[in-house]
Amino acid sequence: MVSLLCNPLATADQLASSSTQADGIPADLEASLRWAGSELIQSAGILLRLPQKTVATAIVLFQRFYLLSSMRSCAIIDACHAAIFLSSKLTEHPAKPRDIINVTTYLLSAPLPSPISPVAGEESTPPEKYYVTEQEYYNKRTRLLNIETEILRACGFQTHLSLPYTLCINYIQSLSVLSAEVVKKSFGYLTDALLSPSLLYLTHQPNSLAVAAVYLGARECEVKLPAAWWDVFDCEREELGFLVVCMKGVSEFVESETKLWKGRKPGIPWELEDLDMHLERRRVLDNELEI
Amino acid sequence: MSTKTKSRWDDDTETTAAELARLKAEKAARKALKSQQKQKQRQSSTTADNDNATPTSSPASKRRKLGRGDEPNIEAGGGGGGEGEAKLKLLRFNAPAITPCAHVDRYEKLNHIEEGSYGVVSRARDSRTGEIVALKRLKLERETDGFPITSLREIQTLMAARHENVVNLREVVVGGTLKDVFIVMDFIEHDLKTLSEDMQEPFLQSEVKTLMLQLVSATALMHSQWIVHRDLKTSNLLMNNRGQIKVADFGLARYIGDPMPPLTQLVVTLWYRSPELLLGAKEYGTAVDMWSIGCIFGELLLKDPLLKGKNEVDQLSKIFDLCGTPTDTSWPTFRKFPNARSLKIPKSNLPPQSKIRTKFPLLTSLGIDLISRLLALDPAQRISAEEVLKHPYFKEDPRPKSAEMFPTFPSKAGQEKRRRRDSPSAPARGGEAPSLGDLGGLFGGREEEAVGAGFSLRMGR
């Protein structure tokens, strides 16, 4: 069941019937929230000095969780915390709940895009804005621990995830085009793919992801590869084409989302109350538009 | 699945090599494109012929695929192979679905089997199929750090280590509250410990060989998947009535890496714990399982645990008693271990003798060789699971008894409670390893003993 080349995937039915949308959240908002959560996990992972393996696992767990659960039943901020916590345990790089909560609070206190390395000249956020009181901490921690079990239950304890990064190096090596440039570009696309609105890590096996990343990486470095090489790695031309388009599209998607949410008040509805308010406001606006 | 993966990789390297060779040829003949095309046509028609002979040989089919991608007109020349060329055969796995846990209501509890520190195991019936299963309820009530990492590892490693000699994890089910989590496993009638206690005579040599081969092949699979079990012992080896043993209780198992991450040394039940763990090694690997297997081997032969230490110090002393004291040649690095500093090994002209030979008078010399290599003090010199499987001991007479020929035993675990065991249990999770403190007393009192029993001890104080 568990293999380097095989991950649990979402079925077509699961992708078609989002329980989040059934709960009254429009598809575009669901995509935004999923993007925001994945991006927050990635940034928090860097600040927590977690390896990319842990970060990628956390993002995929987060996505698997919301494949089946509604975003109205569980706030995305709590799911982010829990996904990082759980993934840090699964990948043997334990992170403490307190550190996770501190880091996300810090990241959310800063304006978009998240200041992983503060831009010179810009004023940094005053520390009062990201201070977590004991009471807040305990509330968040309790929710974190509950959602952790919820995530495990939602995916039937099927936490296995084989990431395409090592496969990618393997493929590049076996094509005899190993160079730091190609690897760097390809890895970049694999990390991009984590943010894709098409949920690439829930719909494609790691070998295909690796093939698509190698294809893009090699193309950008102008490295020639033999004809139809992807057949050897069991990736169909059509699948490759789809993945390439998706991976290339991620940066555009992220840019448009960043533009959409940058400076917007109130911002991304991380908590359930925010989400309700957001939906209410949106309903009112839609009504006005109709009139 | 794992064997599939392996053969898959073999295929890949083969085909890539073949492909690269072809590419080189292509480069050389780039200018003469036409002649190359002809060559390819010839090549593909030969592969098509090959395919007719051996339709399942994947390297040939790969080459054919490439040919197809390059030139669509090949199909005309391909002749008989045309049918196969129309369709690519790509490796596909059935991806497991992402499905929520089922409810524990599906299982009807029958009787309590045993209670460990990690959970309560009961016998239950699957109400849909009527099958009997073992239901292990995880103890989560006292957990403060979320879902315990050890239980996560247990489920992860059990899912990864699918093998006919590893207990089969069916699913994980949940109850009403967040604290109710149950692991559903196949129900196995016996465990090797209770079984051998009830037997009048120890297992026959041929039976021991079968059991060892099963145990070691399961361990080899785990080790190939980077899993160390860390609690191999006879009471964790379940046995069904068809002569099959199943490794169970992955409560201390975990993934390891290369280089090793720092690990806790408080693992493995004392009697089966390797000397490097007792000496406080923080970096250890699959060799700790091999030591435990050595202890199990001895136990199966003697029908009694091999090294029954009362505590850590006593355990070490029993080990050195059986296997000889470590020397700079037999275990060059042993002085680097935290607990080895207070250990004073006597300098003697006589080489420290191993008593394994005298302990097993009926074992053949190949058997002695195997157990000595399993119980090698230096983990670097200890035999690996893969090597054990190839050991000539299993080739000599008496041959391993086929599992079907095993005697069946009256099922004890069926309706009645199991007896409490008198062997020590696995170390508690998350505990601190006790510092052995002063090991100076390890050989205490021995200096008065008569010299000549292999080595002499001197307390240098």
GROMACS .gro file of N, CA and C in nm, chain B residues 47 284 307 363 368:
model
   15
  338THR      N    1   1.250  -0.538  -3.230
  338THR     CA    2   1.188  -0.539  -3.097
  338THR      C    3   1.047  -0.590  -3.104
  575TYR      N    4   2.215   0.458   1.695
  575TYR     CA    5   2.217   0.313   1.673
  575TYR      C    6   2.123   0.287   1.557
  598LEU      N    7   1.913  -1.435   2.812
  598LEU     CA    8   1.985  -1.343   2.900
  598LEU      C    9   1.884  -1.275   2.992
  654LEU      N   10   2.400  -2.757   1.904
  654LEU     CA   11   2.389  -2.680   1.781
  654LEU      C   12   2.507  -2.711   1.689
  659ILE      N   13   2.615  -2.228   1.544
  659ILE     CA   14   2.696  -2.150   1.638
  659ILE      C   15   2.747  -2.024   1.569
   0.00000   0.00000   0.00000
